[in-house]
PDB file of C-alpha atoms in Angstrom:
ATOM      1  CA  ASP A  44       8.977-136.018 -14.680  1.00 66.00           C
ATOM      2  CA  ALA A  45       6.063-138.318 -15.694  1.00 68.00           C
ATOM      3  CA  GLY A  46       6.742-140.559 -12.686  1.00 89.00           C
ATOM      4  CA  ILE A  47       9.728-142.311 -14.243  1.00 96.00           C
ATOM      5  CA  THR A  48      12.710-143.491 -12.236  1.00 97.00           C
ATOM      6  CA  GLN A  49      15.789-145.385 -13.314  1.00 98.00           C
ATOM      7  CA  SER A  50      18.182-147.471 -11.262  1.00 97.00           C
ATOM      8  CA  PRO A  51      21.024-147.449 -10.796  1.00 98.00           C
ATOM      9  CA  ARG A  52      21.845-143.909 -11.805  1.00 98.00           C
ATOM     10  CA  HIS A  53      25.529-144.689 -12.198  1.00 98.00           C
ATOM     11  CA  LYS A  54      27.325-147.973 -12.657  1.00 98.00           C
ATOM     12  CA  VAL A  55      30.877-149.045 -13.390  1.00 98.00           C
ATOM     13  CA  THR A  56      31.395-152.651 -14.382  1.00 97.00           C
ATOM     14  CA  GLU A  57      33.949-154.939 -15.963  1.00 97.00           C
ATOM     15  CA  THR A  58      33.883-156.300 -19.495  1.00 97.00           C
ATOM     16  CA  GLY A  59      32.073-159.624 -19.665  1.00 97.00           C
ATOM     17  CA  THR A  60      29.855-159.112 -16.638  1.00 97.00           C
ATOM     18  CA  PRO A  61      26.058-159.055 -16.855  1.00 96.00           C
ATOM     19  CA  VAL A  62      24.297-155.787 -16.117  1.00 98.00           C
ATOM     20  CA  THR A  63      20.611-155.034 -15.608  1.00 98.00           C
ATOM     21  CA  LEU A  64      19.146-151.562 -15.676  1.00 98.00           C
ATOM     22  CA  ARG A  65      15.686-150.892 -14.347  1.00 98.00           C
ATOM     23  CA  CYS A  66      13.055-148.414 -15.455  1.00 98.00           C
ATOM     24  CA  HIS A  67      10.056-147.899 -13.209  1.00 98.00           C
ATOM     25  CA  GLN A  68       6.942-145.845 -13.953  1.00 97.00           C
ATOM     26  CA  THR A  69       4.000-145.100 -11.738  1.00 94.00           C
ATOM     27  CA  GLU A  70       1.376-143.924 -14.229  1.00 92.00           C
ATOM     28  CA  ASN A  71       0.381-147.142 -15.980  1.00 92.00           C
ATOM     29  CA  HIS A  72       1.734-146.197 -19.404  1.00 93.00           C
ATOM     30  CA  ARG A  73       1.527-148.949 -21.978  1.00 93.00           C
ATOM     31  CA  TYR A  74       4.553-148.029 -24.098  1.00 93.00           C
ATOM     32  CA  MET A  75       8.062-147.927 -22.668  1.00 96.00           C
ATOM     33  CA  TYR A  76      11.391-147.439 -24.452  1.00 96.00           C
ATOM     34  CA  TRP A  77      15.101-147.862 -23.865  1.00 98.00           C
ATOM     35  CA  TYR A  78      17.524-145.509 -25.640  1.00 98.00           C
ATOM     36  CA  ARG A  79      21.240-145.050 -25.524  1.00 98.00           C
ATOM     37  CA  GLN A  80      22.880-141.670 -25.974  1.00 97.00           C
ATOM     38  CA  ASP A  81      26.399-141.285 -27.295  1.00 94.00           C
ATOM     39  CA  PRO A  82      28.235-138.159 -28.467  1.00 88.00           C
ATOM     40  CA  GLY A  83      27.622-137.551 -32.150  1.00 83.00           C
ATOM     41  CA  HIS A  84      24.822-140.121 -32.352  1.00 86.00           C
ATOM     42  CA  GLY A  85      21.936-138.518 -30.569  1.00 89.00           C
ATOM     43  CA  LEU A  86      19.359-140.872 -29.083  1.00 95.00           C
ATOM     44  CA  ARG A  87      19.118-144.353 -30.536  1.00 95.00           C
ATOM     45  CA  LEU A  88      16.373-146.824 -29.717  1.00 95.00           C
ATOM     46  CA  ILE A  89      17.490-150.155 -28.262  1.00 97.00           C
ATOM     47  CA  HIS A  90      14.217-151.927 -27.484  1.00 97.00           C
ATOM     48  CA  TYR A  91      10.676-150.950 -26.726  1.00 95.00           C
ATOM     49  CA  SER A  92       7.620-152.496 -25.122  1.00 95.00           C
ATOM     50  CA  TYR A  93       3.972-152.085 -26.016  1.00 92.00           C
ATOM     51  CA  GLY A  94       2.591-154.042 -23.079  1.00 92.00           C
ATOM     52  CA  VAL A  95       3.376-156.684 -20.500  1.00 94.00           C
ATOM     53  CA  LYS A  96       5.561-159.349 -22.137  1.00 92.00           C
ATOM     54  CA  ASP A  97       5.286-157.524 -25.492  1.00 94.00           C
ATOM     55  CA  THR A  98       8.625-156.192 -26.656  1.00 95.00           C
ATOM     56  CA  ASP A  99      10.381-155.502 -29.952  1.00 94.00           C
ATOM     57  CA  LYS A 100      13.797-154.508 -31.200  1.00 94.00           C
ATOM     58  CA  GLY A 101      14.936-151.038 -32.036  1.00 93.00           C
ATOM     59  CA  GLU A 102      17.753-149.671 -34.118  1.00 91.00           C
ATOM     60  CA  VAL A 103      20.661-150.863 -31.941  1.00 95.00           C
ATOM     61  CA  SER A 104      19.442-154.001 -30.177  1.00 95.00           C
ATOM     62  CA  ASP A 105      22.476-156.279 -30.617  1.00 96.00           C
ATOM     63  CA  GLY A 106      23.940-157.257 -27.241  1.00 96.00           C
ATOM     64  CA  TYR A 107      20.835-156.202 -25.300  1.00 98.00           C
ATOM     65  CA  SER A 108      17.734-157.980 -24.077  1.00 97.00           C
ATOM     66  CA  VAL A 109      14.663-156.661 -22.289  1.00 98.00           C
ATOM     67  CA  SER A 110      11.852-157.933 -20.163  1.00 97.00           C
ATOM     68  CA  ARG A 111       8.572-156.533 -18.975  1.00 97.00           C
ATOM     69  CA  SER A 112       6.767-158.794 -16.537  1.00 96.00           C
ATOM     70  CA  LYS A 113       4.584-156.010 -15.113  1.00 96.00           C
ATOM     71  CA  THR A 114       3.343-152.712 -16.449  1.00 96.00           C
ATOM     72  CA  GLU A 115       5.464-150.529 -14.212  1.00 97.00           C
ATOM     73  CA  ASP A 116       8.880-152.106 -14.816  1.00 98.00           C
ATOM     74  CA  PHE A 117      10.956-152.396 -17.981  1.00 98.00           C
ATOM     75  CA  LEU A 118      14.347-154.053 -17.564  1.00 98.00           C
ATOM     76  CA  LEU A 119      17.315-153.744 -19.905  1.00 98.00           C
ATOM     77  CA  THR A 120      19.983-156.449 -19.657  1.00 98.00           C
ATOM     78  CA  LEU A 121      23.458-156.519 -21.081  1.00 97.00           C
ATOM     79  CA  GLU A 122      24.244-160.233 -20.971  1.00 94.00           C
ATOM     80  CA  SER A 123      27.996-159.720 -21.266  1.00 96.00           C
ATOM     81  CA  ALA A 124      28.952-156.066 -21.151  1.00 97.00           C
ATOM     82  CA  THR A 125      31.499-154.683 -23.628  1.00 97.00           C
ATOM     83  CA  SER A 126      33.330-151.363 -23.683  1.00 97.00           C
ATOM     84  CA  SER A 127      31.230-150.290 -26.684  1.00 97.00           C
ATOM     85  CA  GLN A 128      28.203-150.358 -24.392  1.00 98.00           C
ATOM     86  CA  THR A 129      29.607-147.557 -22.271  1.00 98.00           C
ATOM     87  CA  SER A 130      26.898-144.952 -22.658  1.00 98.00           C
ATOM     88  CA  VAL A 131      24.100-143.046 -21.012  1.00 98.00           C
ATOM     89  CA  TYR A 132      20.872-145.044 -21.059  1.00 98.00           C
ATOM     90  CA  PHE A 133      17.498-143.360 -20.986  1.00 98.00           C
ATOM     91  CA  CYS A 134      14.144-144.935 -20.432  1.00 98.00           C
ATOM     92  CA  ALA A 135      11.050-143.222 -21.817  1.00 97.00           C
ATOM     93  CA  ILE A 136       7.305-143.611 -21.758  1.00 95.00           C
ATOM     94  CA  LYS A 137       4.769-142.658 -24.374  1.00 92.00           C
ATOM     95  CA  GLY A 138       2.272-140.109 -23.215  1.00 88.00           C
ATOM     96  CA  THR A 139      -1.478-140.216 -23.607  1.00 84.00           C
ATOM     97  CA  GLY A 140      -1.847-137.325 -26.047  1.00 79.00           C
ATOM     98  CA  GLY A 141      -2.581-139.548 -29.025  1.00 77.00           C
ATOM     99  CA  TYR A 142       0.712-138.978 -30.820  1.00 83.00           C
ATOM    100  CA  ASN A 143       4.158-140.298 -30.037  1.00 86.00           C
ATOM    101  CA  GLU A 144       5.067-137.745 -27.377  1.00 91.00           C
ATOM    102  CA  GLN A 145       7.679-139.362 -25.153  1.00 94.00           C
ATOM    103  CA  PHE A 146       8.910-138.431 -21.709  1.00 96.00           C
ATOM    104  CA  PHE A 147      12.281-139.495 -20.428  1.00 97.00           C
ATOM    105  CA  GLY A 148      13.616-140.824 -17.179  1.00 97.00           C
ATOM    106  CA  PRO A 149      16.699-139.301 -15.512  1.00 97.00           C
ATOM    107  CA  GLY A 150      19.160-141.664 -17.196  1.00 98.00           C
ATOM    108  CA  THR A 151      21.773-144.196 -16.127  1.00 98.00           C
ATOM    109  CA  ARG A 152      25.436-143.597 -16.832  1.00 98.00           C
ATOM    110  CA  LEU A 153      27.109-146.946 -17.475  1.00 98.00           C
ATOM    111  CA  THR A 154      30.855-147.376 -17.779  1.00 98.00           C
ATOM    112  CA  VAL A 155      32.278-150.718 -18.912  1.00 98.00           C
ATOM    113  CA  LEU A 156      35.984-151.071 -18.201  1.00 97.00           C
TER     114      LEU A 156
ATOM    115  CA  GLY B 252      13.111-146.252 -42.970  1.00 82.00           C
ATOM    116  CA  GLU B 253      12.905-142.712 -41.688  1.00 87.00           C
ATOM    117  CA  ASN B 254      16.061-140.609 -41.535  1.00 92.00           C
ATOM    118  CA  VAL B 255      16.298-137.259 -39.749  1.00 96.00           C
ATOM    119  CA  GLU B 256      19.101-134.798 -40.475  1.00 97.00           C
ATOM    120  CA  GLN B 257      19.677-131.852 -38.133  1.00 97.00           C
ATOM    121  CA  HIS B 258      21.701-128.686 -38.728  1.00 97.00           C
ATOM    122  CA  PRO B 259      23.774-127.034 -37.497  1.00 97.00           C
ATOM    123  CA  SER B 260      25.532-129.281 -35.008  1.00 96.00           C
ATOM    124  CA  THR B 261      26.676-126.257 -33.010  1.00 97.00           C
ATOM    125  CA  LEU B 262      25.261-122.755 -32.839  1.00 98.00           C
ATOM    126  CA  SER B 263      26.525-119.771 -30.912  1.00 98.00           C
ATOM    127  CA  VAL B 264      24.469-116.601 -30.561  1.00 98.00           C
ATOM    128  CA  GLN B 265      24.539-113.442 -28.494  1.00 98.00           C
ATOM    129  CA  GLU B 266      21.939-113.005 -25.795  1.00 98.00           C
ATOM    130  CA  GLY B 267      18.849-111.398 -27.263  1.00 97.00           C
ATOM    131  CA  ASP B 268      19.462-112.699 -30.773  1.00 97.00           C
ATOM    132  CA  SER B 269      17.337-115.337 -32.478  1.00 98.00           C
ATOM    133  CA  ALA B 270      18.383-118.937 -33.060  1.00 98.00           C
ATOM    134  CA  VAL B 271      17.117-121.289 -35.743  1.00 98.00           C
ATOM    135  CA  ILE B 272      17.695-125.040 -35.911  1.00 98.00           C
ATOM    136  CA  LYS B 273      16.616-126.995 -38.965  1.00 98.00           C
ATOM    137  CA  CYS B 274      15.718-130.641 -39.520  1.00 98.00           C
ATOM    138  CA  THR B 275      14.848-132.594 -42.622  1.00 98.00           C
ATOM    139  CA  TYR B 276      13.111-135.952 -42.753  1.00 97.00           C
ATOM    140  CA  SER B 277      12.882-138.560 -45.455  1.00 96.00           C
ATOM    141  CA  ASP B 278       9.544-140.336 -44.966  1.00 93.00           C
ATOM    142  CA  SER B 279       6.620-138.319 -46.284  1.00 92.00           C
ATOM    143  CA  ALA B 280       4.272-140.383 -44.068  1.00 91.00           C
ATOM    144  CA  SER B 281       5.784-138.887 -40.890  1.00 93.00           C
ATOM    145  CA  ASN B 282       3.212-136.760 -39.128  1.00 92.00           C
ATOM    146  CA  TYR B 283       4.551-135.885 -35.685  1.00 94.00           C
ATOM    147  CA  PHE B 284       7.620-133.725 -35.023  1.00 96.00           C
ATOM    148  CA  PRO B 285       8.717-133.033 -31.437  1.00 97.00           C
ATOM    149  CA  TRP B 286      11.635-130.976 -30.178  1.00 98.00           C
ATOM    150  CA  TYR B 287      13.582-131.802 -27.046  1.00 98.00           C
ATOM    151  CA  LYS B 288      15.912-129.680 -24.946  1.00 98.00           C
ATOM    152  CA  GLN B 289      18.653-131.367 -22.968  1.00 98.00           C
ATOM    153  CA  GLU B 290      20.682-129.442 -20.434  1.00 97.00           C
ATOM    154  CA  LEU B 291      24.064-130.794 -19.416  1.00 95.00           C
ATOM    155  CA  GLY B 292      23.708-133.945 -17.347  1.00 94.00           C
ATOM    156  CA  LYS B 293      19.911-133.886 -17.518  1.00 96.00           C
ATOM    157  CA  ARG B 294      17.225-135.817 -19.332  1.00 97.00           C
ATOM    158  CA  PRO B 295      15.819-134.671 -22.687  1.00 97.00           C
ATOM    159  CA  GLN B 296      12.668-132.630 -22.125  1.00 97.00           C
ATOM    160  CA  LEU B 297       9.888-132.132 -24.640  1.00 96.00           C
ATOM    161  CA  ILE B 298       9.567-128.406 -25.262  1.00 97.00           C
ATOM    162  CA  ILE B 299       7.271-128.176 -28.275  1.00 97.00           C
ATOM    163  CA  ASP B 300       5.829-130.407 -30.951  1.00 95.00           C
ATOM    164  CA  ILE B 301       3.956-130.013 -34.210  1.00 95.00           C
ATOM    165  CA  ARG B 302       1.648-132.280 -36.132  1.00 92.00           C
ATOM    166  CA  SER B 303       1.436-132.519 -39.887  1.00 87.00           C
ATOM    167  CA  ASN B 304      -1.927-130.774 -40.096  1.00 85.00           C
ATOM    168  CA  VAL B 305      -0.395-127.572 -38.715  1.00 84.00           C
ATOM    169  CA  GLY B 306       2.170-125.292 -40.383  1.00 90.00           C
ATOM    170  CA  GLU B 307       3.345-123.367 -37.327  1.00 94.00           C
ATOM    171  CA  LYS B 308       3.053-123.500 -33.576  1.00 94.00           C
ATOM    172  CA  LYS B 309       4.240-120.980 -30.995  1.00 96.00           C
ATOM    173  CA  ASP B 310       4.810-121.088 -27.273  1.00 94.00           C
ATOM    174  CA  GLN B 311       6.145-117.836 -25.866  1.00 96.00           C
ATOM    175  CA  ARG B 312       9.686-117.407 -27.243  1.00 97.00           C
ATOM    176  CA  ILE B 313       9.821-120.688 -29.142  1.00 98.00           C
ATOM    177  CA  ALA B 314       8.107-121.631 -32.364  1.00 98.00           C
ATOM    178  CA  VAL B 315       8.226-124.530 -34.762  1.00 98.00           C
ATOM    179  CA  THR B 316       7.441-124.421 -38.451  1.00 97.00           C
ATOM    180  CA  LEU B 317       6.742-127.347 -40.750  1.00 96.00           C
ATOM    181  CA  ASN B 318       7.028-127.520 -44.533  1.00 95.00           C
ATOM    182  CA  LYS B 319       5.562-130.875 -45.572  1.00 94.00           C
ATOM    183  CA  THR B 320       6.314-130.377 -49.243  1.00 94.00           C
ATOM    184  CA  ALA B 321      10.012-129.866 -48.613  1.00 95.00           C
ATOM    185  CA  LYS B 322       9.992-132.297 -45.697  1.00 96.00           C
ATOM    186  CA  HIS B 323      11.670-129.999 -43.241  1.00 96.00           C
ATOM    187  CA  PHE B 324      10.830-128.396 -39.930  1.00 97.00           C
ATOM    188  CA  SER B 325      12.565-125.778 -37.850  1.00 98.00           C
ATOM    189  CA  LEU B 326      12.815-124.581 -34.270  1.00 98.00           C
ATOM    190  CA  HIS B 327      12.952-120.826 -33.748  1.00 98.00           C
ATOM    191  CA  ILE B 328      13.989-119.287 -30.441  1.00 98.00           C
ATOM    192  CA  THR B 329      13.621-115.527 -30.143  1.00 97.00           C
ATOM    193  CA  GLU B 330      15.202-113.192 -27.594  1.00 98.00           C
ATOM    194  CA  THR B 331      17.624-115.899 -26.516  1.00 98.00           C
ATOM    195  CA  GLN B 332      18.746-116.044 -22.901  1.00 97.00           C
ATOM    196  CA  PRO B 333      21.715-117.824 -21.296  1.00 96.00           C
ATOM    197  CA  GLU B 334      19.335-120.443 -19.887  1.00 97.00           C
ATOM    198  CA  ASP B 335      18.471-121.450 -23.457  1.00 98.00           C
ATOM    199  CA  SER B 336      21.982-122.916 -23.724  1.00 98.00           C
ATOM    200  CA  ALA B 337      21.517-126.663 -24.166  1.00 98.00           C
ATOM    201  CA  VAL B 338      21.479-129.411 -26.767  1.00 97.00           C
ATOM    202  CA  TYR B 339      18.320-129.476 -28.843  1.00 98.00           C
ATOM    203  CA  PHE B 340      17.049-132.599 -30.610  1.00 98.00           C
ATOM    204  CA  CYS B 341      14.419-132.861 -33.302  1.00 98.00           C
ATOM    205  CA  ALA B 342      12.557-136.076 -34.033  1.00 97.00           C
ATOM    206  CA  ALA B 343       9.979-137.466 -36.417  1.00 95.00           C
ATOM    207  CA  SER B 344       7.511-140.315 -36.333  1.00 93.00           C
ATOM    208  CA  LYS B 345       4.487-141.786 -38.031  1.00 89.00           C
ATOM    209  CA  ALA B 346       2.302-141.539 -34.995  1.00 75.00           C
ATOM    210  CA  ASN B 347      -0.638-143.505 -36.333  1.00 69.00           C
ATOM    211  CA  TYR B 348       1.439-146.479 -37.452  1.00 67.00           C
ATOM    212  CA  GLY B 349       1.766-149.566 -35.341  1.00 67.00           C
ATOM    213  CA  GLY B 350       4.881-151.421 -34.401  1.00 69.00           C
ATOM    214  CA  SER B 351       8.336-150.060 -35.016  1.00 70.00           C
ATOM    215  CA  GLN B 352       7.149-147.720 -37.772  1.00 68.00           C
ATOM    216  CA  GLY B 353       5.574-145.505 -35.149  1.00 78.00           C
ATOM    217  CA  ASN B 354       8.795-144.998 -33.210  1.00 89.00           C
ATOM    218  CA  LEU B 355      10.564-141.665 -32.877  1.00 93.00           C
ATOM    219  CA  ILE B 356      13.659-141.134 -35.028  1.00 93.00           C
ATOM    220  CA  PHE B 357      15.941-138.453 -33.617  1.00 95.00           C
ATOM    221  CA  GLY B 358      18.326-136.021 -35.217  1.00 96.00           C
ATOM    222  CA  LYS B 359      21.847-135.934 -33.820  1.00 95.00           C
ATOM    223  CA  GLY B 360      21.381-132.731 -31.913  1.00 96.00           C
ATOM    224  CA  THR B 361      22.409-129.074 -31.973  1.00 97.00           C
ATOM    225  CA  LYS B 362      24.462-127.573 -29.172  1.00 97.00           C
ATOM    226  CA  LEU B 363      23.224-124.026 -28.651  1.00 98.00           C
ATOM    227  CA  SER B 364      25.392-121.600 -26.718  1.00 98.00           C
ATOM    228  CA  VAL B 365      23.966-118.224 -25.762  1.00 98.00           C
ATOM    229  CA  LYS B 366      26.650-115.720 -24.812  1.00 96.00           C
ATOM    230  CA  PRO B 367      25.748-113.036 -22.269  1.00 92.00           C
TER     231      PRO B 367
END
């Protein structure tokens, strides 16, 4: 499982509340990613990080922010959750094989009521 | 930017038959093509990948082929078993590019059902 954990694993929240999801890795990988997965859309990249304090936007970044203050943790924040952000969120790391092989965390199921 | 199309969206086969899932990509500079298997309620897992300097790669019952000229690649599963039932995703990236250009772009997935 490439030493990746996500917390919480499940969360139900109300529209308008802030939510932070955490991704933690134990193997000192430089690149980390946040994806969302929705039926019919596959996996879509939200934000990614290429080092401590180095982050960039992905395909669907509106309404999300990220932070990476240390190598092992990559946080995804929904400043004011909306029902359209109900999804399964996966964190991933880039492996060390020299290409863009990525390994995923177990996922967080977020429901925004 | 890169666009990855995946077909079919659903596939049903009898146990023991072969299954083929096809993906096309738009950016001729893409050079890395992984396939992921996702069982219900689980994380996507990398099952096989191919790089642009190789035309085919096999690992037991699964194989991937790449046609760079036509810009398509395929996953082949032989002698399918019920445990092969899952959603399969293809992806493409320009692995030696920096920044966002090097990111993985995923197809929308194929739900494979293997009937006993």
